[in-house]
Tab-separated table of C-alpha atoms and ligand atoms in Angstrom:
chain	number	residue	atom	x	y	z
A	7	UNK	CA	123.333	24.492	-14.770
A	8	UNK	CA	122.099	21.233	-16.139
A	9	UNK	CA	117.740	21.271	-17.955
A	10	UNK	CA	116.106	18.883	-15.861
A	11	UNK	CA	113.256	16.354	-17.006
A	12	UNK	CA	110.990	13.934	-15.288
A	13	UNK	CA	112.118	11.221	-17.463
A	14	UNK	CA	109.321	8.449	-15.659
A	15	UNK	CA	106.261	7.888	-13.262
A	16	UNK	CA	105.578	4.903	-10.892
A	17	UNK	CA	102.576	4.115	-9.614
A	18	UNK	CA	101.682	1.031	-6.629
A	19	UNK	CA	97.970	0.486	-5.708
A	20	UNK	CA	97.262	-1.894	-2.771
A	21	UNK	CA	94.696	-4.496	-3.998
A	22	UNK	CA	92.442	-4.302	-1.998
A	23	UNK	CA	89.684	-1.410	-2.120
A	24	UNK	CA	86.837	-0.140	0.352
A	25	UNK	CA	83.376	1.218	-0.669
A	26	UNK	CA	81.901	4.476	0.766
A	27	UNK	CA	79.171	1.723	1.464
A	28	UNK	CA	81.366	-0.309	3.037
A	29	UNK	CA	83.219	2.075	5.564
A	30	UNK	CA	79.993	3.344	6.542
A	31	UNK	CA	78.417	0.003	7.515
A	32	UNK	CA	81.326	-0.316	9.664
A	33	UNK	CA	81.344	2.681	11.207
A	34	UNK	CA	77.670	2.403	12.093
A	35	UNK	CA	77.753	-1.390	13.340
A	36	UNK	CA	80.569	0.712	16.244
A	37	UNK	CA	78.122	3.695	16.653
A	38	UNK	CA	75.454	2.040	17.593
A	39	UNK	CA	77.705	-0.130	19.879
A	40	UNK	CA	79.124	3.077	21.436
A	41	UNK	CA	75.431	3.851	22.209
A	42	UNK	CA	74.036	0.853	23.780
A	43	UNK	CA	77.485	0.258	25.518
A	44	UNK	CA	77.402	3.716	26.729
A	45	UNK	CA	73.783	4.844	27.399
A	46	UNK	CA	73.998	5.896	30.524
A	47	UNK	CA	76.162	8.158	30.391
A	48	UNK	CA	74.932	9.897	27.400
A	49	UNK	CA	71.531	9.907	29.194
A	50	UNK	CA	73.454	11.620	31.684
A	51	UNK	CA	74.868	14.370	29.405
A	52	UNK	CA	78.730	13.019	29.866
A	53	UNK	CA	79.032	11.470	26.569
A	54	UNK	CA	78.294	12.835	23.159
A	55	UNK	CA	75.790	10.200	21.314
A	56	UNK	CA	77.528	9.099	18.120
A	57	UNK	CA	75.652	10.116	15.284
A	58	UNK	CA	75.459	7.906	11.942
A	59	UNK	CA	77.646	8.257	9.070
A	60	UNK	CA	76.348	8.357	4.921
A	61	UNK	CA	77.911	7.270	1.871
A	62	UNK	CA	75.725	9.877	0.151
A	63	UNK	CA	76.972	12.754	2.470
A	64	UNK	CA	80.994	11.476	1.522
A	65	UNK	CA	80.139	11.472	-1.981
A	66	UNK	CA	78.342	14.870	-2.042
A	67	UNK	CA	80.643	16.553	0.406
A	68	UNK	CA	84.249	14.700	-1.176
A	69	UNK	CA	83.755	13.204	-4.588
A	70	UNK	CA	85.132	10.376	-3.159
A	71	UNK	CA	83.695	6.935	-3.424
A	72	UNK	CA	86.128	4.624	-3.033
A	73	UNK	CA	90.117	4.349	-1.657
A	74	UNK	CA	92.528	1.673	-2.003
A	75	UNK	CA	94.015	0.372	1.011
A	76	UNK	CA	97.006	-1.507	2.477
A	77	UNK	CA	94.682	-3.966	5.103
A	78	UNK	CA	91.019	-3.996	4.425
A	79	UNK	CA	89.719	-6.547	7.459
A	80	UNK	CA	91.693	-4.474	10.359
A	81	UNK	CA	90.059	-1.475	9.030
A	82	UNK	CA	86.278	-2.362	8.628
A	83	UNK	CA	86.082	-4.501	11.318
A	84	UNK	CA	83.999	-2.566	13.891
A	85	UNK	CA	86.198	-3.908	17.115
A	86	UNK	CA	89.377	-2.617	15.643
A	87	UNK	CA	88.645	-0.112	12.840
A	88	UNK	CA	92.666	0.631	11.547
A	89	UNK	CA	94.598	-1.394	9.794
A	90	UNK	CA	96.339	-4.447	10.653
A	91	UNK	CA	100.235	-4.173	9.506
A	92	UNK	CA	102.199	-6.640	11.663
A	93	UNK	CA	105.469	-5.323	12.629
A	94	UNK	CA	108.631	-6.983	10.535
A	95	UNK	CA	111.594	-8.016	11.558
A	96	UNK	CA	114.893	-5.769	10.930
A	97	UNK	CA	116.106	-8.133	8.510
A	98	UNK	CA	113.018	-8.170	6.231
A	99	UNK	CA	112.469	-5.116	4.231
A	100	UNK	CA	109.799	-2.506	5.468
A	101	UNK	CA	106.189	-2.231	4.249
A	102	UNK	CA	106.547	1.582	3.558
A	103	UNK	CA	110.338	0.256	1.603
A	104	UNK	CA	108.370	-2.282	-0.388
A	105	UNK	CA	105.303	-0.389	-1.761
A	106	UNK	CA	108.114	2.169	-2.488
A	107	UNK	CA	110.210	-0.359	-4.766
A	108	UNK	CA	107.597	-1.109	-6.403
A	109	UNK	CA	106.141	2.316	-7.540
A	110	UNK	CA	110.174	3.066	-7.951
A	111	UNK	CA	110.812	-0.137	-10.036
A	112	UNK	CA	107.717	1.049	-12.511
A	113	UNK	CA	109.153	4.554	-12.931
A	114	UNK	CA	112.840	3.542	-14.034
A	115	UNK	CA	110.984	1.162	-16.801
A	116	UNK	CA	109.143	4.057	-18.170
A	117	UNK	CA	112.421	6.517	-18.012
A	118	UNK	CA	114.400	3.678	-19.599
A	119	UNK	CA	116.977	3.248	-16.991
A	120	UNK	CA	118.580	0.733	-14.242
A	121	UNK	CA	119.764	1.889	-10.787
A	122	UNK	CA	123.304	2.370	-12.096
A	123	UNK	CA	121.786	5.660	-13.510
A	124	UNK	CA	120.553	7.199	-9.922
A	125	UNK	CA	122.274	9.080	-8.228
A	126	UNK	CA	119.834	9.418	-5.096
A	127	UNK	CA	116.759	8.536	-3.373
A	128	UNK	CA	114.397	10.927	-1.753
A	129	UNK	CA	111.267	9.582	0.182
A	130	UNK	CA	108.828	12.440	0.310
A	131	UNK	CA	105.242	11.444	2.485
A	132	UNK	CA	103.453	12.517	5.229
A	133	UNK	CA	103.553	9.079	6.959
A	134	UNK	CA	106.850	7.896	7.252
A	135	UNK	CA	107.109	4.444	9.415
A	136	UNK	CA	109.685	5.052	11.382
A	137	UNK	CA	112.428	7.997	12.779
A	138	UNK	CA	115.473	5.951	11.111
A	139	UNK	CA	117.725	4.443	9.275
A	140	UNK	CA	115.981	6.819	6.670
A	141	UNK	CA	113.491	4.740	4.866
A	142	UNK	CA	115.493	6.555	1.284
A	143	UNK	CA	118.775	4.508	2.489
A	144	UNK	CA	116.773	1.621	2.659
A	145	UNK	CA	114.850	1.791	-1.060
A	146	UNK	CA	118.484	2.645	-1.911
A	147	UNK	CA	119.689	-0.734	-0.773
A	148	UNK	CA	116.914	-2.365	-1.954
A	149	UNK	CA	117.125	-0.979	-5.648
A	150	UNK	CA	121.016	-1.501	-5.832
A	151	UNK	CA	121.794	2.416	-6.074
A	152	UNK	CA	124.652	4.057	-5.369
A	153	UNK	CA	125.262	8.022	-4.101
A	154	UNK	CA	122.577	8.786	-0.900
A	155	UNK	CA	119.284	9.062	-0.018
A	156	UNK	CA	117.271	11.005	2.855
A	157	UNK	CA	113.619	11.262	4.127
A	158	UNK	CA	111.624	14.127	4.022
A	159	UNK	CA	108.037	15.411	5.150
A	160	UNK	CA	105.914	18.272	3.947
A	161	UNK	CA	102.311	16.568	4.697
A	162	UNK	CA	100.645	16.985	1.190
A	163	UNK	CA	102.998	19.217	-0.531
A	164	UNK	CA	106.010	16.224	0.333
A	165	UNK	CA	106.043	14.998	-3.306
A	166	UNK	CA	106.293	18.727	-4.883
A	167	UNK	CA	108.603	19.725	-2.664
A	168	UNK	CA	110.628	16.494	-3.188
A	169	UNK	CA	110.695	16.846	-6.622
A	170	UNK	CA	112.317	20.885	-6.332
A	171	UNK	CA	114.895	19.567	-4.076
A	172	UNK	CA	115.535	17.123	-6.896
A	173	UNK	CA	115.186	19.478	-9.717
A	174	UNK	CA	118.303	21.362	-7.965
A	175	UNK	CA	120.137	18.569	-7.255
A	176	UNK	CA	120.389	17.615	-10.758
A	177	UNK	CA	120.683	20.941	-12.199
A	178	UNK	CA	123.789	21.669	-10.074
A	179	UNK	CA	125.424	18.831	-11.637
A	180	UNK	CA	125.306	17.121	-7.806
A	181	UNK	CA	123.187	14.216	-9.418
A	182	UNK	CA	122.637	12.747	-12.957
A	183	UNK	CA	119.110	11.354	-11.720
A	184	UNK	CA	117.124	11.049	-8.828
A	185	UNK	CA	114.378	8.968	-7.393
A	186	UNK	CA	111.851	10.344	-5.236
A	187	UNK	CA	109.461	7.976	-3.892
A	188	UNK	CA	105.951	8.906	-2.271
A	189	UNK	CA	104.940	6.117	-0.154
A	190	UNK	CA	101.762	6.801	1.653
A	191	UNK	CA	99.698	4.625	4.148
A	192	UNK	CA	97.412	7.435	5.123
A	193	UNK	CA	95.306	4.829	6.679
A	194	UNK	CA	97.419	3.998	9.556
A	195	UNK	CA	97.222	7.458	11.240
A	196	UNK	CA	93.211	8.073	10.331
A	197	UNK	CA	90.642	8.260	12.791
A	198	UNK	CA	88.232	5.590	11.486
A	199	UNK	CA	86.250	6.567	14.302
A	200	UNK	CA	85.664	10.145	13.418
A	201	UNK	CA	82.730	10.334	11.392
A	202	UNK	CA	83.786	13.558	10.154
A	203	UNK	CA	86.896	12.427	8.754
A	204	UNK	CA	86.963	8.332	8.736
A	205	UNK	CA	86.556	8.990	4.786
A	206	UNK	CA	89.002	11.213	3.662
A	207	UNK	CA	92.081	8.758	3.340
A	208	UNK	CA	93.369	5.835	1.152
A	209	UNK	CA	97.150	4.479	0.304
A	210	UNK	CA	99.009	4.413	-2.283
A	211	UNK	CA	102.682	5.167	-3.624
A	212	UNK	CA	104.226	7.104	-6.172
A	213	UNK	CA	107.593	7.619	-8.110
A	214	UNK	CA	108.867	9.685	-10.243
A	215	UNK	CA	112.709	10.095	-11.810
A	216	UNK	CA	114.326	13.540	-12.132
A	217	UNK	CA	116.979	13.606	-14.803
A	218	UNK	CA	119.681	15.306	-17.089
A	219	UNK	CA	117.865	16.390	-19.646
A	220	UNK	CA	120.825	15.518	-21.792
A	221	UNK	CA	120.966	11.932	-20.548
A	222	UNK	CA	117.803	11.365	-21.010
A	223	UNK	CA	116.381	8.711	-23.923
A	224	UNK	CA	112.371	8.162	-22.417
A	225	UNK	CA	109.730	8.688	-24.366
A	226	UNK	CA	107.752	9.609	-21.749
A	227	UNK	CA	109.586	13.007	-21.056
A	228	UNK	CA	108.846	16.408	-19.422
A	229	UNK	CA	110.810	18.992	-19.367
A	230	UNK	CA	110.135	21.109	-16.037
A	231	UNK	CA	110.080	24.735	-16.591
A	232	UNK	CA	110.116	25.337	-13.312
A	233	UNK	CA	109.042	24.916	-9.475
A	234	UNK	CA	107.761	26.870	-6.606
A	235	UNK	CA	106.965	26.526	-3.321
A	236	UNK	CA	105.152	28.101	-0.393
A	237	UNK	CA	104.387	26.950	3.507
A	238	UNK	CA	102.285	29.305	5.826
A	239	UNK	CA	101.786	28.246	9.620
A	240	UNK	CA	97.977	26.539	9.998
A	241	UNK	CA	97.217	24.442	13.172
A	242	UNK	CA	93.837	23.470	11.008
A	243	UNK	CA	95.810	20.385	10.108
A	244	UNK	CA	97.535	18.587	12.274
A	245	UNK	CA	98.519	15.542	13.978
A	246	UNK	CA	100.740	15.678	17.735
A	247	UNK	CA	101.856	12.101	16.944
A	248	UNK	CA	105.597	12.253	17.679
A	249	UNK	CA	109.139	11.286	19.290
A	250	UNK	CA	107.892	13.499	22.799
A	251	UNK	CA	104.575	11.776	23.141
A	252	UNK	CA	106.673	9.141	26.217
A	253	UNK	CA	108.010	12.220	27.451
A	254	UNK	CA	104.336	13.791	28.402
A	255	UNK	CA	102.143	10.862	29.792
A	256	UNK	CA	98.998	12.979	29.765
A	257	UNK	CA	96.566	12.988	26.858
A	258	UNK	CA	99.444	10.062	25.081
A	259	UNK	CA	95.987	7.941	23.742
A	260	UNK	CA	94.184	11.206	22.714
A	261	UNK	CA	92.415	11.723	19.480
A	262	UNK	CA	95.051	14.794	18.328
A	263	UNK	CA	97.689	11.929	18.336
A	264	UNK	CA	96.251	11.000	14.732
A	265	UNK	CA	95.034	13.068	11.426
A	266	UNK	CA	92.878	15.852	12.648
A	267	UNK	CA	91.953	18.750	10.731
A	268	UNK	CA	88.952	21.800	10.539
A	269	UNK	CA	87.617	20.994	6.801
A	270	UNK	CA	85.643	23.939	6.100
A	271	UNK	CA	88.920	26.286	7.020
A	272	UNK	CA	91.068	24.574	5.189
A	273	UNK	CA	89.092	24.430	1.953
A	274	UNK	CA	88.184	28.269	2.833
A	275	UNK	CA	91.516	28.990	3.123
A	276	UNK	CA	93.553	26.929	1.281
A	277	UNK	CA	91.973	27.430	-2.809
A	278	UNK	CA	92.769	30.997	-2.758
A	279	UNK	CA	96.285	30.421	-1.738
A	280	UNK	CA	96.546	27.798	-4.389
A	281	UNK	CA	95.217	29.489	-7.005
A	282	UNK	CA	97.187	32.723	-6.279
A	283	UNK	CA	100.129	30.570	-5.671
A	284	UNK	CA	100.126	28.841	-9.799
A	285	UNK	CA	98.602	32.284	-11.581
A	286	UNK	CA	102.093	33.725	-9.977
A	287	UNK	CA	104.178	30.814	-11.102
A	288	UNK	CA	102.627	30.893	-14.768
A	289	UNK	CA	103.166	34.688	-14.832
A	290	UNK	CA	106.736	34.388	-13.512
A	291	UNK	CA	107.257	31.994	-16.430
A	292	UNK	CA	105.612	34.219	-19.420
A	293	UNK	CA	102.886	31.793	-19.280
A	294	UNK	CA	99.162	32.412	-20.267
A	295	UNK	CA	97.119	29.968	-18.057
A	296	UNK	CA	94.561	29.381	-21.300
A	297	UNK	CA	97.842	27.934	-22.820
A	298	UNK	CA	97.920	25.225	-20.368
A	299	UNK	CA	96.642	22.085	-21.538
A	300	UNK	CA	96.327	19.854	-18.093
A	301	UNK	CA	96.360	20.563	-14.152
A	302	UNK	CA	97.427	17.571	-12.176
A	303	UNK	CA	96.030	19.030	-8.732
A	304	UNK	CA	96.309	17.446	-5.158
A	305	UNK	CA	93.791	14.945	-4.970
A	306	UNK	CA	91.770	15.845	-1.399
A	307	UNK	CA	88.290	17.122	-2.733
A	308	UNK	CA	86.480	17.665	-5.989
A	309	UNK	CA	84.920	20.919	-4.972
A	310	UNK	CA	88.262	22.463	-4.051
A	311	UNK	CA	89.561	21.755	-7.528
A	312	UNK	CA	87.143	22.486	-9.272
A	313	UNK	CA	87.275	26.032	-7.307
A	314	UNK	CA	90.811	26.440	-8.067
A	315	UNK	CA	90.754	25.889	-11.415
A	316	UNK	CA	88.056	28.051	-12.379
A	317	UNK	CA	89.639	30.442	-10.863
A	318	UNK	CA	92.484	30.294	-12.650
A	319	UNK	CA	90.702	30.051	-15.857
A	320	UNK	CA	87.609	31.859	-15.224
A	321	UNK	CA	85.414	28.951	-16.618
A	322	UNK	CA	84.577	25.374	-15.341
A	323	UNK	CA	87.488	22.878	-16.500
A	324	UNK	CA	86.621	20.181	-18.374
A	325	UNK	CA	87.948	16.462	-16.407
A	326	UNK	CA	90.536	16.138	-19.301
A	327	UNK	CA	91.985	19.640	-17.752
A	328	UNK	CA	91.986	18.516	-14.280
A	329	UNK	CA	91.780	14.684	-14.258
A	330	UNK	CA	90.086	13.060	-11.128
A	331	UNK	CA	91.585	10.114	-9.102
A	332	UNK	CA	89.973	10.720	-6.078
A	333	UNK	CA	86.949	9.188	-6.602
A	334	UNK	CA	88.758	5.687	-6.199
A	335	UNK	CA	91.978	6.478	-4.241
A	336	UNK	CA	90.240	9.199	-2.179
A	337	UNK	CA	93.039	11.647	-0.909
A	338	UNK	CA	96.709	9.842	-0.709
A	339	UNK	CA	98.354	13.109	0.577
A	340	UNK	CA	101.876	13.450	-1.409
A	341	UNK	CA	100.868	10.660	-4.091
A	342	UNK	CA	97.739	12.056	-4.931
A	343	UNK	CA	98.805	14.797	-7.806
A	344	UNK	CA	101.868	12.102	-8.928
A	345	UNK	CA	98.492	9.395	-9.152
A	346	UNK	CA	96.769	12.212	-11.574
A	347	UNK	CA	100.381	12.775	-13.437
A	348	UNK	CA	100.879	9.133	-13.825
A	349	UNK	CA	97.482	7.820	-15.040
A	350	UNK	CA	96.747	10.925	-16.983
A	351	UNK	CA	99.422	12.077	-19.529
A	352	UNK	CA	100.272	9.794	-22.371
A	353	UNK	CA	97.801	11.670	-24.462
A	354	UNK	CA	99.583	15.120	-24.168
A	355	UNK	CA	100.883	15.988	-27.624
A	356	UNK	CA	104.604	17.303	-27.780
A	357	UNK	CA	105.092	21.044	-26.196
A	358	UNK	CA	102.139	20.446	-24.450
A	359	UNK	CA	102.164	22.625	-20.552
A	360	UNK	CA	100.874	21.476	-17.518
A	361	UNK	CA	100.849	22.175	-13.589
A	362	UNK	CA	101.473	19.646	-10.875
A	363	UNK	CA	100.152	21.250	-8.233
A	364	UNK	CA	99.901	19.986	-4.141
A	365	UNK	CA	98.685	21.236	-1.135
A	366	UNK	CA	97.859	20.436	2.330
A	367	UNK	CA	99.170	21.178	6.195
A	368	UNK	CA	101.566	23.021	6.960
A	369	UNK	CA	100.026	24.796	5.110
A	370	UNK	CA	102.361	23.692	2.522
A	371	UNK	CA	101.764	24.413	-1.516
A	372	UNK	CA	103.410	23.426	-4.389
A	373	UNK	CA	103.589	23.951	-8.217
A	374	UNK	CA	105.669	22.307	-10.745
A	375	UNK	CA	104.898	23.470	-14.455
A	376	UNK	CA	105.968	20.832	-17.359
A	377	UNK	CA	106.360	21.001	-20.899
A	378	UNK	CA	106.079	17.474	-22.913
A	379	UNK	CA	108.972	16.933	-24.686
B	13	CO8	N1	78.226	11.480	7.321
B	13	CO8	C1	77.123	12.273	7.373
B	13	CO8	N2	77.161	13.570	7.737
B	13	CO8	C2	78.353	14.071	8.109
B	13	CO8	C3	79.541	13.303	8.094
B	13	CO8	C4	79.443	11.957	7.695
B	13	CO8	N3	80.508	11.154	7.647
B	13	CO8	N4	80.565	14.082	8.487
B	13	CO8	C5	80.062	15.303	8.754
B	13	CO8	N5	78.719	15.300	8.523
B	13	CO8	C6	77.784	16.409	8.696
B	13	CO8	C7	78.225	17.376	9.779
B	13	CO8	O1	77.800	16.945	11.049
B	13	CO8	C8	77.550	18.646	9.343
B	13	CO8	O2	76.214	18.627	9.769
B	13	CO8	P1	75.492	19.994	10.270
B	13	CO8	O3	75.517	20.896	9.056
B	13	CO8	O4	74.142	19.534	10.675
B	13	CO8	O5	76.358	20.529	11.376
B	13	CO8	C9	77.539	18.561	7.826
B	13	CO8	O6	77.715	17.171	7.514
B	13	CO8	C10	78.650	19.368	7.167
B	13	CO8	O7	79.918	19.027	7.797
B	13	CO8	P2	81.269	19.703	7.385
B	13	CO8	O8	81.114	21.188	7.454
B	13	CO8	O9	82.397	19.084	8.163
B	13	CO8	O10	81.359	19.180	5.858
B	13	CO8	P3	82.082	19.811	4.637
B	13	CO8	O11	81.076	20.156	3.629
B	13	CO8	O12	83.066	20.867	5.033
B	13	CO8	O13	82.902	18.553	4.069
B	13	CO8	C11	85.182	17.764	4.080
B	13	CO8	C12	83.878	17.926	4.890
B	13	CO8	C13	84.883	16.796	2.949
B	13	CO8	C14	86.230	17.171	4.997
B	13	CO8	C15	85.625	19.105	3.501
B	13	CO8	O14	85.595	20.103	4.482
B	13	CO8	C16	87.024	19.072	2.905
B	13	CO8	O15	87.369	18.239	2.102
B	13	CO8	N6	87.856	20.076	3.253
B	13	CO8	C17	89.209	20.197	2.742
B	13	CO8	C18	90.052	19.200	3.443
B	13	CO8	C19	91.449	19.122	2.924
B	13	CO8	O16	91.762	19.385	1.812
B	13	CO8	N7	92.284	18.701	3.817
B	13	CO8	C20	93.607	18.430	3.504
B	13	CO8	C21	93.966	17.302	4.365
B	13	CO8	S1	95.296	16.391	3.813
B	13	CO8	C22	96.761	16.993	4.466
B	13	CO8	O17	97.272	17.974	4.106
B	13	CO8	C23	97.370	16.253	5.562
B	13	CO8	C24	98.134	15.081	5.052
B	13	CO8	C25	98.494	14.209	6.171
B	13	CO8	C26	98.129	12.793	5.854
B	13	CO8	C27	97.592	12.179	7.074
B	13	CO8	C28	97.039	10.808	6.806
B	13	CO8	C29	96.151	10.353	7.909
């Protein structure tokens, strides 16, 4: 068995950005179209009147007050409200390949290495573009590395659970490195529409490289202690989006056939499991939680992480402990925790510990605890 490091982090961030203010006025400018275009029948009871959205209530209810996205126009334009991402030829390389590359191409410069040194290529999201060739094969082709690459999708948890699969791979001596790639465009399968969730999402994409720790010359390195994992069947998350839909004509345009979810559950539900989930993967490891210097959490809603962590340490954390990227990328499902990692540990002295920590449908949780090397 092989110590394994995260020897680099990648990060892409679509230009373009959206306002709380913004998405709102959008999403009003169609509500009050929906009621004038439909007044008689909500007069008539067979229609639910839509009901104004508030920047203040997303703020208050999120922490989030902005999110980066992939096409800004499609999405706040009140005739269309989702992105417009014209479909590419075979021969050109993918949009979900390409913000991939990039996040990829950042995180070998930090770790110091060239595709020669990967061995494979996991892509780990929630939104993956298509069934196959495996979007991995394709970042593969496009990065010049050898060995293999597959897909893989655990909703939230995806990059967590990427990075274990990883983490074994190279331990076993089956890899010397590997790339695993979060590409998420969250915004393509949201329900701008919704009022009660047209906020929640933004885009982004993450990397990260999982290597030898005896190969490895970044100074940038973490050694990772260990990993564990958990799923537990929740329908409070979902989305029926899939390869049956054709096969089922009835209720194929329906609203389940995007993101859906029942917020208040999941936040109910969800912190406790997280919190039990890393105070049993700290104990596991000899750990004390006080002795851990920085929780990169899942990045879905301020309250919920600030309810986790203070119940792991049995105070408020400080935002050095649990660093915030929501309030700009709002949640990015897998990328979101990698986003917190990425921006938010060059200051961590040497021996330093810290959690990476996800969490989302399935339900799916995952925690990764590092030491700086
Ligand atoms: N503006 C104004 N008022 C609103 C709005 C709005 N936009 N939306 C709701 N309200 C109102 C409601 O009508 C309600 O009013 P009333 O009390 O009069 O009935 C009131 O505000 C409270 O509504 P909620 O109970 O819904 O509000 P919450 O306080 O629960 O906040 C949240 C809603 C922010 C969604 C919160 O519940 C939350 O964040 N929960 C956790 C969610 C979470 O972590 N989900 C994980 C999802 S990610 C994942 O795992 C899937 C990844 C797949 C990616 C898919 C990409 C598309």
């Amino acid at each position: 068995m092989h110590n394994v490091v995260i020897s680099g982090t990648g990060l892409y961030t679509p230009a373009d950005s959206i306002s709380n203010e913004e998405l709102v006025a959008s999403f009003n400018a169609w509500a009050h179209q929906f009621n004038v275009d439909n007044a008689a029948a909500i007069e008539r009871g067979e229609l639910a009147a839509q009901t104004e959205s508030s920047a203040a209530f997303i703020e208050k209810a999120s922490g989030i007050k902005s999110r980066f996205v992939m096409d800004k126009a499609g999405i706040l334009d009140p005739e269309r409200m989702k992105p417009r991402l014209p479909e590419r030829s075979n021969d050109e390389q993918s949009i979900l390949c390409q913000m991939a590359v990039a996040a990829a191409e950042q995180a070998l410069q930090r770790a110091g290495k060239t595709a020669a040194d990967i061995d494979a290529v996991i892509v780990a999201c929630s939104n993956l573009q298509r069934p196959y060739p495996a979007v991995a094969i394709e970042v593969q082709q496009a990065l010049g590395i050898q060995g293999f690459g597959f897909d893989m999708n655990v909703a939230c948890s995806s990059a967590t659970f990427g990075i274990q699969t990883a983490f074994n791979a190279v331990a076993l001596g089956q890899a010397r490195a590997v790339l695993v790639v979060d590409p998420e465009i969250c915004t393509g399968h949201l329900n701008f529409r919704d009022r009660d969730s047209h906020f929640i999402f933004g885009d982004a994409a993450t990397a990260v490289i999982v290597e030898r720790a005896d190969l490895a010359t970044s100074p940038y390195q973490f050694e990772i202690v260990g990993t564990k994992l958990l799923t537990q069947f929740s329908n409070n998350i979902r989305n029926n989006f899939g390869f049956l839909n054709r096969a089922a004509e009835e209720g194929i345009d329906a609203a389940d056939k995007l993101f859906v979810q029942e917020g208040r559950k999941v936040f109910r539900e969800v912190c406790p499991m997280v919190a039990q989930l890393i105070g049993e993967h700290l104990t596991e490891n000899r750990i004390d939680v006080a002795d851990v210097k920085r929780f990169w959490l899942h990045q879905a809603n301020l309250s919920m992480n600030h309810l986790i962590v203070k119940k792991l340490l049995g105070r408020e954390a400080s935002v050095e402990e649990a660093p915030v990227i929501l309030d700009t990328y709002a949640n990015t499902s897998s990328a979101g925790s990698v986003i917190a990692f990425h921006k938010y540990q060059d200051d961590l002295g040497r021996g330093a510990l810290a959690v990476l920590s996800s969490f989302g449908a399935g339900y799916s949780i995952g925690s990764v605890i590092l030491r700086k090397l």
